[in-house]
Coordinates of N, CA and C in Angstrom, one line a residue:
Chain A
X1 N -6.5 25.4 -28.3 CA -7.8 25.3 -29.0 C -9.0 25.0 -28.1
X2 N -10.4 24.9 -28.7 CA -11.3 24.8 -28.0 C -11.8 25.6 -27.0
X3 N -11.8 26.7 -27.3 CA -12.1 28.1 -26.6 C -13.7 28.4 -27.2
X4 N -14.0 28.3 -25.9 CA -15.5 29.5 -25.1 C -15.7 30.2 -25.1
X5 N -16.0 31.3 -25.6 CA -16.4 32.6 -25.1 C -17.7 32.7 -24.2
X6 N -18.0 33.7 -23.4 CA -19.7 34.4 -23.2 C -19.3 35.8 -23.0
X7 N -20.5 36.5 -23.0 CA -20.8 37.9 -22.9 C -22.1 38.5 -22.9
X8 N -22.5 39.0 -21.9 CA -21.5 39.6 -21.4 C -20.5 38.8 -19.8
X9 N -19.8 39.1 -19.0 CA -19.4 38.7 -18.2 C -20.3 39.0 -17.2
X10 N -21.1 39.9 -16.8 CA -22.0 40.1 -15.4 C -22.6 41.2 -16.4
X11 N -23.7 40.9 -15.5 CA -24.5 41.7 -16.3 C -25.7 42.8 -14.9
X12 N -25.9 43.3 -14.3 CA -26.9 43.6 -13.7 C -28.3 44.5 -14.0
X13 N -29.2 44.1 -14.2 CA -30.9 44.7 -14.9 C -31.6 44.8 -13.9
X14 N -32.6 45.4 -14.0 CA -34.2 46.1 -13.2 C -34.7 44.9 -13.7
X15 N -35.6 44.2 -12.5 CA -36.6 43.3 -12.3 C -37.5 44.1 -13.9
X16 N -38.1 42.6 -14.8 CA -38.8 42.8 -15.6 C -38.3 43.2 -16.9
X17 N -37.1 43.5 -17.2 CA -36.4 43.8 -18.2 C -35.6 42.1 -18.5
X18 N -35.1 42.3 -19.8 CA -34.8 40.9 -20.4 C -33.4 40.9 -20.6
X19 N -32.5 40.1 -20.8 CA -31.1 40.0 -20.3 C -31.0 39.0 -21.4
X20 N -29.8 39.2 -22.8 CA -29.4 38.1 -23.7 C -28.0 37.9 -23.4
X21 N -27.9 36.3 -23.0 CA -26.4 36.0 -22.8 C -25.6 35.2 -24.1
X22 N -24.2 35.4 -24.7 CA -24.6 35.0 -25.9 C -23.0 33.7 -25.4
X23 N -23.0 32.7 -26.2 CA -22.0 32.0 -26.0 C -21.7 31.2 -27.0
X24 N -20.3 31.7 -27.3 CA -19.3 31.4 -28.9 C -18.3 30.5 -28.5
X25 N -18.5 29.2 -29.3 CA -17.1 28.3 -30.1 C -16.2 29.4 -30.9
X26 N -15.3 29.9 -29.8 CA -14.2 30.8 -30.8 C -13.2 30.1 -32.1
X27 N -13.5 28.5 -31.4 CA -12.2 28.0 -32.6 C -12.7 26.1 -33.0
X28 N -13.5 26.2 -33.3 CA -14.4 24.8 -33.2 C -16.0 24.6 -33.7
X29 N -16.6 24.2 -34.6 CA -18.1 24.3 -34.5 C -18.9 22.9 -33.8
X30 N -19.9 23.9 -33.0 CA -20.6 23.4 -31.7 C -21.3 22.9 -32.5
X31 N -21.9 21.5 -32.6 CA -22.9 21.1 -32.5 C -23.9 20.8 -31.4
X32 N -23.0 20.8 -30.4 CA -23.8 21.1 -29.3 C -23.5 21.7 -28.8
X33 N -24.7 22.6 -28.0 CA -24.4 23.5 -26.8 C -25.1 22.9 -25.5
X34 N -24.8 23.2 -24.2 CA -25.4 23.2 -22.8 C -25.5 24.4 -22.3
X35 N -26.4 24.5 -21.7 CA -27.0 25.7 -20.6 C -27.4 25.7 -19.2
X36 N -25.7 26.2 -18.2 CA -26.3 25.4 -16.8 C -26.4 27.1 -16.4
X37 N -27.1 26.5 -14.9 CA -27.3 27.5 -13.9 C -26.8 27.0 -12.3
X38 N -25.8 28.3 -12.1 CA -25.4 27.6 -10.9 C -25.5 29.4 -9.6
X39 N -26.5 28.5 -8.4 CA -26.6 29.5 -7.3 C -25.3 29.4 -6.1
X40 N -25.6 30.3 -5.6 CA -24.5 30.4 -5.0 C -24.1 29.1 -3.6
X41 N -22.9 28.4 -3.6 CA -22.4 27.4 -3.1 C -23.5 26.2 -3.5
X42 N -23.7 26.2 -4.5 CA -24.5 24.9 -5.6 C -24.0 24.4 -6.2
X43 N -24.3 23.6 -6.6 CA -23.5 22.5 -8.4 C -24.5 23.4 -9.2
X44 N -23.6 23.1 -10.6 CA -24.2 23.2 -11.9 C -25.6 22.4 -12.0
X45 N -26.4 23.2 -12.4 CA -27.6 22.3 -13.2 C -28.1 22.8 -14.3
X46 N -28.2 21.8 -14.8 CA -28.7 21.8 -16.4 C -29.4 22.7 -17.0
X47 N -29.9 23.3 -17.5 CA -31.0 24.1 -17.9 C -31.5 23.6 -19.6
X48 N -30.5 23.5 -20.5 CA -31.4 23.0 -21.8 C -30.3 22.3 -22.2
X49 N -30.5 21.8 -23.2 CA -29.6 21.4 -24.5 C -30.2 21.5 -25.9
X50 N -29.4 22.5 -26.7 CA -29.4 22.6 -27.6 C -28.9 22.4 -28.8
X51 N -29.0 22.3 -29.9 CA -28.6 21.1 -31.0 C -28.7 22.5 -32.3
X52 N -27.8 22.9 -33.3 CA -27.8 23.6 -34.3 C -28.8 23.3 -35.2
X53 N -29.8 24.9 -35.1 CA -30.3 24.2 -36.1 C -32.1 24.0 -35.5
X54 N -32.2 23.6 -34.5 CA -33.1 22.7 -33.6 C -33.5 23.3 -32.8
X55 N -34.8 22.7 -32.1 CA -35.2 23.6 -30.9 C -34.4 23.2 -29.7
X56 N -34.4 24.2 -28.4 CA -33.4 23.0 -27.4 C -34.7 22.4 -26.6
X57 N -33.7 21.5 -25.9 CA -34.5 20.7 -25.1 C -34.5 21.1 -23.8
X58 N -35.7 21.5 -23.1 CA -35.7 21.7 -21.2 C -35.5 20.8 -20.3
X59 N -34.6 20.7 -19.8 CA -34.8 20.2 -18.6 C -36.2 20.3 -17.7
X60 N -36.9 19.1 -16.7 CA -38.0 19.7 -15.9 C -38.0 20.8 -15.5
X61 N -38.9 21.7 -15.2 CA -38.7 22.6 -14.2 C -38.4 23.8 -14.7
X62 N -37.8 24.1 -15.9 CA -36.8 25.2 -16.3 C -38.0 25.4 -17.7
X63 N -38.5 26.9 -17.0 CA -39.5 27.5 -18.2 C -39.3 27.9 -19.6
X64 N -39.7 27.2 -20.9 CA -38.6 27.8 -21.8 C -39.1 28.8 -22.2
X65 N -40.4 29.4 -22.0 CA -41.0 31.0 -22.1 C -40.0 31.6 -21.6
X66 N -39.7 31.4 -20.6 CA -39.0 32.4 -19.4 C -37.6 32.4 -20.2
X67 N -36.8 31.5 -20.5 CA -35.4 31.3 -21.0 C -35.1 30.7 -22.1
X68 N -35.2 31.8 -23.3 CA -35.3 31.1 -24.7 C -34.2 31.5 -24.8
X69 N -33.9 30.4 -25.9 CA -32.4 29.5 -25.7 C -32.6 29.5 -27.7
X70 N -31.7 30.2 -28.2 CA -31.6 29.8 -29.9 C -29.9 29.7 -30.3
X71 N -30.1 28.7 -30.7 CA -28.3 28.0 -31.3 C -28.4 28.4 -33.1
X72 N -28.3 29.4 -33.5 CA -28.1 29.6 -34.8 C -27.7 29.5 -35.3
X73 N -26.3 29.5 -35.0 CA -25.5 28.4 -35.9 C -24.4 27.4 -35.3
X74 N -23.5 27.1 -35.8 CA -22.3 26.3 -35.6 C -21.5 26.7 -34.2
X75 N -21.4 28.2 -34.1 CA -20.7 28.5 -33.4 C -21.2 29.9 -31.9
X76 N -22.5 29.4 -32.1 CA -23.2 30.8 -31.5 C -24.3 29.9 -31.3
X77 N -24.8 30.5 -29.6 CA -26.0 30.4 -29.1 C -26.3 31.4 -27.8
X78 N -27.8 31.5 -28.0 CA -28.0 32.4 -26.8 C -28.6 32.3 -25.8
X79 N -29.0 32.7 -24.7 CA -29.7 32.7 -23.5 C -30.6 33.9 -23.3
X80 N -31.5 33.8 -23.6 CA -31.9 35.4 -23.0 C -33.1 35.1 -21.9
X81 N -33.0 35.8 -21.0 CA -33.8 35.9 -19.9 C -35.1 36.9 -19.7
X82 N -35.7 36.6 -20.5 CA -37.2 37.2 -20.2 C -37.9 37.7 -18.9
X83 N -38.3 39.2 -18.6 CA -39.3 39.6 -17.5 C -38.2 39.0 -16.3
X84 N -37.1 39.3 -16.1 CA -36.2 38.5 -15.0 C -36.5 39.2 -13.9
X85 N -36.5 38.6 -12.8 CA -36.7 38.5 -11.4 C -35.4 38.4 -10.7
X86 N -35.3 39.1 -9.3 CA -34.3 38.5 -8.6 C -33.8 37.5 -8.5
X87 N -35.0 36.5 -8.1 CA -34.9 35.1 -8.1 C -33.9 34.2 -9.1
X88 N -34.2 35.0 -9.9 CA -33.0 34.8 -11.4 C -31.4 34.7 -11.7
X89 N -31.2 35.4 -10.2 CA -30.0 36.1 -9.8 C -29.0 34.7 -10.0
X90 N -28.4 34.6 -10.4 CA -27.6 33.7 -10.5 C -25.9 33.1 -11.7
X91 N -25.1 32.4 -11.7 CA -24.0 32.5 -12.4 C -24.6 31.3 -13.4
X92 N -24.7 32.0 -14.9 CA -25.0 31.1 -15.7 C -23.9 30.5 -16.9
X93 N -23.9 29.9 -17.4 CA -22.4 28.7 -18.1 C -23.0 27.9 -19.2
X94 N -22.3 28.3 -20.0 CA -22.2 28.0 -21.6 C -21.5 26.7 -21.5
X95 N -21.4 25.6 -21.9 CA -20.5 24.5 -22.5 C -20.8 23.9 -24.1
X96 N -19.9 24.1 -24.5 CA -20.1 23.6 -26.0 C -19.5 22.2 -26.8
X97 N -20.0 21.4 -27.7 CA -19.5 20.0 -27.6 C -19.7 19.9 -29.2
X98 N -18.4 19.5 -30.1 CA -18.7 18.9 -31.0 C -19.0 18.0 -31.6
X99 N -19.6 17.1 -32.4 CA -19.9 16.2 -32.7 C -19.4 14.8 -32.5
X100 N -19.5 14.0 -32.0 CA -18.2 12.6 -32.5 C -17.9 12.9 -31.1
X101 N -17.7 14.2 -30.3 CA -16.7 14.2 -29.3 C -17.4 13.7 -27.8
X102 N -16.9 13.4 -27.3 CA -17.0 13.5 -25.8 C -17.1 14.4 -24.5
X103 N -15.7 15.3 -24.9 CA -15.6 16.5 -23.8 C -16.5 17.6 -24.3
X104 N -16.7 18.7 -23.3 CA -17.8 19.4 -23.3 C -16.9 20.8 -23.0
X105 N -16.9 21.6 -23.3 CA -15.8 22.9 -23.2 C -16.8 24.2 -22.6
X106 N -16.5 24.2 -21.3 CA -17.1 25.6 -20.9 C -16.3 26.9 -21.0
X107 N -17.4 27.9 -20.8 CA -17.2 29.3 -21.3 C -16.8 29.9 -19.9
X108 N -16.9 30.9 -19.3 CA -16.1 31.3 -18.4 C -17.2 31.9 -17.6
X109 N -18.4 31.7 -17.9 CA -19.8 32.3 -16.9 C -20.1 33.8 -17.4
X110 N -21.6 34.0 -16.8 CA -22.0 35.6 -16.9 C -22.9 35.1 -15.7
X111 N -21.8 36.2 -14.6 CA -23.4 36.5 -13.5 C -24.2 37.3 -13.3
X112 N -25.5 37.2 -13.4 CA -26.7 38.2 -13.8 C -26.9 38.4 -12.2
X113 N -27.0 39.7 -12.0 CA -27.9 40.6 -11.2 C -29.1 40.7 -11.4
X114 N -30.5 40.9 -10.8 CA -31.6 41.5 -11.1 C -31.5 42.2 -10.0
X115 N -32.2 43.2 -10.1 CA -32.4 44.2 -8.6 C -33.9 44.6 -8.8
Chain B
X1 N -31.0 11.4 -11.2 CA -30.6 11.8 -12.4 C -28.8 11.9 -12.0
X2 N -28.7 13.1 -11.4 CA -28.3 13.6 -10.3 C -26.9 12.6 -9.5
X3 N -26.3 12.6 -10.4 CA -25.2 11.3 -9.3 C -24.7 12.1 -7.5
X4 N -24.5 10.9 -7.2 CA -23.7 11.4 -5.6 C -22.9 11.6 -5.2
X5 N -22.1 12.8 -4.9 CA -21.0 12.9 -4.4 C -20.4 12.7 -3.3
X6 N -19.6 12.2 -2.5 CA -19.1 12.4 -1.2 C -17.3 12.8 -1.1
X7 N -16.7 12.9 -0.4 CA -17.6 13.6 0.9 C -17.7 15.1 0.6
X8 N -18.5 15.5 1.5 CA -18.9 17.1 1.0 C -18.1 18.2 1.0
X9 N -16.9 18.4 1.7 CA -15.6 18.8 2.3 C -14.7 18.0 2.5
X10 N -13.6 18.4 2.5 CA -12.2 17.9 2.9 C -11.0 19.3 3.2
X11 N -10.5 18.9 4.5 CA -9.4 19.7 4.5 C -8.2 19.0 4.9
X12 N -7.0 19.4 4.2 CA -6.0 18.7 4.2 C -4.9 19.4 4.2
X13 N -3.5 19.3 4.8 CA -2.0 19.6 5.0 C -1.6 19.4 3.5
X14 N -0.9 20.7 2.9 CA -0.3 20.3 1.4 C 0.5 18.8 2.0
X15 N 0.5 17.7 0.9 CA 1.1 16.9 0.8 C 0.6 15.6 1.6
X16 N -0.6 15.9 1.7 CA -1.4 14.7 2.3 C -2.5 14.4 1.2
X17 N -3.4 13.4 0.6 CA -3.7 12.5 0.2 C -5.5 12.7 0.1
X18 N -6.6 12.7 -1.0 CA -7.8 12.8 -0.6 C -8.3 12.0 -1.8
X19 N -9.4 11.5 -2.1 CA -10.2 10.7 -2.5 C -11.5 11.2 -2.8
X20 N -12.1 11.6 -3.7 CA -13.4 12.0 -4.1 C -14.0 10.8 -5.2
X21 N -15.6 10.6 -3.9 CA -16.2 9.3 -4.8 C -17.2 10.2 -5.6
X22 N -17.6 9.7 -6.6 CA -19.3 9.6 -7.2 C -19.6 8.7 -8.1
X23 N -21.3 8.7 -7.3 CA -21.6 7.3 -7.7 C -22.8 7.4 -8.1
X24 N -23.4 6.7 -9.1 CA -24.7 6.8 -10.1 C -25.6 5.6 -9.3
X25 N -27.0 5.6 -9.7 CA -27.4 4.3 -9.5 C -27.8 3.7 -11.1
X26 N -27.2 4.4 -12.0 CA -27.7 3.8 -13.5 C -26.3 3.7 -14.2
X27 N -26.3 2.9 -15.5 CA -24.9 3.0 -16.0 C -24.9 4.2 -16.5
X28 N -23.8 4.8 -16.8 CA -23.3 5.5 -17.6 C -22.2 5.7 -18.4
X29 N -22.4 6.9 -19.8 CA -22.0 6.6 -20.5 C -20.2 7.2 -20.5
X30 N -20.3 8.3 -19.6 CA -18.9 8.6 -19.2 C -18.9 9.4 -18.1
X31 N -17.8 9.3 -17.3 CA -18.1 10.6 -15.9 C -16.2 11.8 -16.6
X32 N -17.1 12.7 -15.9 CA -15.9 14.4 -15.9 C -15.8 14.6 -14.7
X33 N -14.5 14.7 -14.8 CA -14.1 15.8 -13.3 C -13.4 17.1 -14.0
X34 N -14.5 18.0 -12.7 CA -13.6 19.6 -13.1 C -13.5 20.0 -11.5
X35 N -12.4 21.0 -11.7 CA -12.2 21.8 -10.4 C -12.8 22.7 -10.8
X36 N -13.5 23.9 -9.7 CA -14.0 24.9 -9.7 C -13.5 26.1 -8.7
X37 N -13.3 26.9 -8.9 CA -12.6 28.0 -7.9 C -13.2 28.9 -7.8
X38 N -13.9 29.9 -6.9 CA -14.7 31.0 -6.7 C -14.9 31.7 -8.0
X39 N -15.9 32.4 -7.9 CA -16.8 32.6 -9.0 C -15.9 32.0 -10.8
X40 N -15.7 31.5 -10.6 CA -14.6 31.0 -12.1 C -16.0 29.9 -12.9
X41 N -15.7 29.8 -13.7 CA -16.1 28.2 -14.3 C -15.4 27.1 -14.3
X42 N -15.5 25.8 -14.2 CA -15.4 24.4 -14.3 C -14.1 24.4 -15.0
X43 N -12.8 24.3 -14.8 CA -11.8 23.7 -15.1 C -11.8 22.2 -15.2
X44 N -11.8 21.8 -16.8 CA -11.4 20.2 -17.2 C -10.3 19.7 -16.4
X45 N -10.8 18.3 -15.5 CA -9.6 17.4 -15.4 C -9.2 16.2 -16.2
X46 N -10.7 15.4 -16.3 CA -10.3 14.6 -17.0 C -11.4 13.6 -17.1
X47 N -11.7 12.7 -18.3 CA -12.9 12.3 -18.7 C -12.4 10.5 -18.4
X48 N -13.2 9.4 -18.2 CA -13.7 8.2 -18.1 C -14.6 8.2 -18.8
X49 N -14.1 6.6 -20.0 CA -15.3 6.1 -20.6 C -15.6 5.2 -20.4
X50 N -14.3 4.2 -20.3 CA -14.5 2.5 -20.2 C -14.6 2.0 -18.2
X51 N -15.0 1.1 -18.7 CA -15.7 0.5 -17.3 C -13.8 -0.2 -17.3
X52 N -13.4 -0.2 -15.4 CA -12.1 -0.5 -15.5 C -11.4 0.6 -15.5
X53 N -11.4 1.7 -16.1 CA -10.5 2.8 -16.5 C -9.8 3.4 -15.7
X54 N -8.7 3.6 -15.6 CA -7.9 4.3 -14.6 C -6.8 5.4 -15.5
X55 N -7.2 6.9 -15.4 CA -6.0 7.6 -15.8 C -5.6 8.6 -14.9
X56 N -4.7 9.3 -15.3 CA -4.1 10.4 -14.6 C -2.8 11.6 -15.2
X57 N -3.3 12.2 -14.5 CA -1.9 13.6 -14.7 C -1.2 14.0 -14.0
X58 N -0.1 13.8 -13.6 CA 0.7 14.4 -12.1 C 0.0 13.4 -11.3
X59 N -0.3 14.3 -10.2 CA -0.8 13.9 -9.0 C -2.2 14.2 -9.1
X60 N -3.1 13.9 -9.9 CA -4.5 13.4 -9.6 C -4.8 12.8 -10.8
X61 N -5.3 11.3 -10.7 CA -5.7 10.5 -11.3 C -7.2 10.2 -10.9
X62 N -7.7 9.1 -11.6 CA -9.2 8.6 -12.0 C -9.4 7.3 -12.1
X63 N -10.5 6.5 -11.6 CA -11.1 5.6 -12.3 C -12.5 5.4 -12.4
X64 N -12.8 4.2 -13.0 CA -14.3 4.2 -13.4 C -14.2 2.8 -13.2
X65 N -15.1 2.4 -12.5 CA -15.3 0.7 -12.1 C -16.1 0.1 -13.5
X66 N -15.5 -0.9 -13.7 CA -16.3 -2.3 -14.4 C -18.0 -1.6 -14.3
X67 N -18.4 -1.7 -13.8 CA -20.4 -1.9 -13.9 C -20.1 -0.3 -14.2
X68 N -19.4 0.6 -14.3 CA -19.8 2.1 -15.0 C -20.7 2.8 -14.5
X69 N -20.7 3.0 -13.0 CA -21.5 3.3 -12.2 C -21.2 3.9 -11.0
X70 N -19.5 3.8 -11.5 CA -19.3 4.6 -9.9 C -17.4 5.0 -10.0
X71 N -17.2 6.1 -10.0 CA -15.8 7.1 -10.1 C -15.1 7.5 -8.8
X72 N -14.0 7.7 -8.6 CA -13.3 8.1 -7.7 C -11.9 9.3 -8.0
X73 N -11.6 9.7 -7.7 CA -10.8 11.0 -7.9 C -9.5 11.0 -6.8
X74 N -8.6 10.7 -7.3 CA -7.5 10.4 -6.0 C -7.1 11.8 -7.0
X75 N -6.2 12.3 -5.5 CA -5.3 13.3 -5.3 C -3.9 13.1 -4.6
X76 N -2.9 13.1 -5.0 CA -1.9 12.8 -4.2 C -0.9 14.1 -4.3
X77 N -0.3 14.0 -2.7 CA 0.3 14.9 -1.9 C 0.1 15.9 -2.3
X78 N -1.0 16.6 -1.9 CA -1.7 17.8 -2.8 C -1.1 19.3 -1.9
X79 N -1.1 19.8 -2.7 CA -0.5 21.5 -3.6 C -1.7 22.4 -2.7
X80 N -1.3 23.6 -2.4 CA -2.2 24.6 -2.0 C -3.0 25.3 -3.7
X81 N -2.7 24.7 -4.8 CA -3.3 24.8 -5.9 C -4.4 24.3 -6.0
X82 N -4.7 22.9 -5.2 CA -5.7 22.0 -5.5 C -6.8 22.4 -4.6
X83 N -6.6 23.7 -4.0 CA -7.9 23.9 -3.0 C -8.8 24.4 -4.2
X84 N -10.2 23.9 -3.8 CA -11.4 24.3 -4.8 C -12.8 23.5 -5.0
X85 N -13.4 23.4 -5.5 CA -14.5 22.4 -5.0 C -15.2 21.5 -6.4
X86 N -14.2 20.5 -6.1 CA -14.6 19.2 -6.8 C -15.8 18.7 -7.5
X87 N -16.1 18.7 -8.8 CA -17.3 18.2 -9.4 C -17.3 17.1 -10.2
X88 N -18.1 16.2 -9.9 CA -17.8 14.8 -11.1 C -19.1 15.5 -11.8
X89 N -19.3 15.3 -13.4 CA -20.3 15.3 -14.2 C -20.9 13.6 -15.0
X90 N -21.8 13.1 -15.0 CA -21.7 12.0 -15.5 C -22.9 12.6 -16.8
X91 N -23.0 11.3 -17.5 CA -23.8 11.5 -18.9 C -24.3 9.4 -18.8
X92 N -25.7 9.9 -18.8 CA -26.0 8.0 -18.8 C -25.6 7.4 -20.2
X93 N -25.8 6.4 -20.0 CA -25.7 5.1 -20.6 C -26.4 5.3 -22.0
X94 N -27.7 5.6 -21.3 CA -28.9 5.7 -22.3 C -29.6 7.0 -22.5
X95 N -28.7 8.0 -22.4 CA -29.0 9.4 -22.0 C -27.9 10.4 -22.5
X96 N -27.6 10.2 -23.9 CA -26.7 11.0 -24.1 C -27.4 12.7 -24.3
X97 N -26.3 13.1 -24.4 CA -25.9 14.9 -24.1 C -27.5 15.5 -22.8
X98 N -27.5 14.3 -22.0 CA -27.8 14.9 -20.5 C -26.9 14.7 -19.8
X99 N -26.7 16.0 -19.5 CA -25.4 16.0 -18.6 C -25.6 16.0 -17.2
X100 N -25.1 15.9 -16.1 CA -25.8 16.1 -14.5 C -24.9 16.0 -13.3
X101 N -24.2 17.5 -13.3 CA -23.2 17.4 -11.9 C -23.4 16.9 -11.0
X102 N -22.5 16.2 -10.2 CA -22.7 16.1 -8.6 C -22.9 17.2 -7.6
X103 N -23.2 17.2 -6.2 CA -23.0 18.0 -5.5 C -21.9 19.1 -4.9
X104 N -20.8 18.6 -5.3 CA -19.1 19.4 -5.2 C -18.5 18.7 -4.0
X105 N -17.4 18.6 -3.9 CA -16.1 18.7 -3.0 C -15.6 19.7 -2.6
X106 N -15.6 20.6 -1.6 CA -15.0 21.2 -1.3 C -13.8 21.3 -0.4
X107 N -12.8 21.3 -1.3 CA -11.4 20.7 -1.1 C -10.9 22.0 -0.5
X108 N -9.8 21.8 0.8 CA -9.4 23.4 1.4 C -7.8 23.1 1.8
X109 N -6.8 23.3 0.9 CA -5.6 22.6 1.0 C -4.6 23.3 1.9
X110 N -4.4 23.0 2.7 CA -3.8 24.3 3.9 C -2.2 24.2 4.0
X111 N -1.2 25.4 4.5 CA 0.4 25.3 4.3 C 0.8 24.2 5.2

């Protein structure tokens, strides 16, 4: 149980085009989701948290023009990457968290390309 | 935010012994360990809530000290399985669903 999905798994786009990453509770409803970004030989870092239902919340630093983040329901949220840049280039990771719970269940990544 | 990891690398002989600290300067409300392996995502090891806490599976176990401020990660007589690079995640005290990796372990388990 407790399965993650994302998709796509890698994605690669033209600088300025927009990129939706989507990330599913296949067997569980998320009430919470996380949204990290991780470069290469880095840790994870945080990017939002979002709550069903709710707007998410940004971390400093992290544009939410640029990276709108909508949790629609129970078991589905998304990432989409707006006007993306190289700079962008990076492995991004879904974790999802039920209510009451503790543990936080990650998805298996999507690494976006921009070129 | 940000807890600290040490040490930054380790390389080790299967069947020799390693130690991964992290340590907050604020309480918190639980720390995660996951292994990570090239391009993969974050493999759960295992969660600390209570200050005191010590658990384990096989050959790597956990604790979390009394003041809830600082984790450790023992590995024993470790597997050419265990090479990968080590992350504690903590969540404050007063800070729930902010979550905030450490810097990694990069663990290199040699024959």
């Amino acid at each position: 149980g407790a399965v993650v999905s994302q998709h796509p798994s890698w994605v690669i786009c033209k600088s300025g085009t927009s990129v939706k990453i989507e990330c599913r509770s296949l067997d569980f409803q998320a009430t919470t989701m996380f949204w990290y970004r991780q470069f290469p030989k880095q840790s994870l870092m945080l990017m939002a948290t979002s709550n069903e239902g709710s707007k998410a919340t940004y971390e400093q630093g992290v544009e939410k023009d640029k990276f709108l983040i909508n949790h629609a329901s129970l078991t589905l949220s998304t990432l989409t990457v707006t006007s993306a840049h190289p700079e962008d280039s990076s492995f991004y990771i879904c974790s999802a968290r039920l209510a009451g719970y503790v543990e936080q269940y990650f998805g298996p990544g999507t690494r976006l390309t921009v070129t | 935010q940000q807890p600290v990891q040490s040490p930054q690398a380790v390389i080790l002989r299967e069947g020799e012994d390693a130690v991964i600290n992290c340590s907050s300067s604020k309480a918190l409300y639980s720390v995660h360990w996951y292994r990570q392996k090239h391009g993969e995502a974050p493999v759960f090891l295992m969660i600390l809530l209570k200050g005191g806490e010590q658990k384990g599976h096989e050959k790597i176990s956990a604790s979390f000290n009394e003041k809830k401020q600082q984790s450790s990660l023992y590995l024993t007589a470790s597997q050419l399985s265990y090479s990968g690079t080590y992350f504690c995640g903590t969540e404050g005290a007063y800070n729930f669903n902010k979550f905030y990796f450490g810097s990694g372990t990069k663990l290199n388990v040699k024959p």
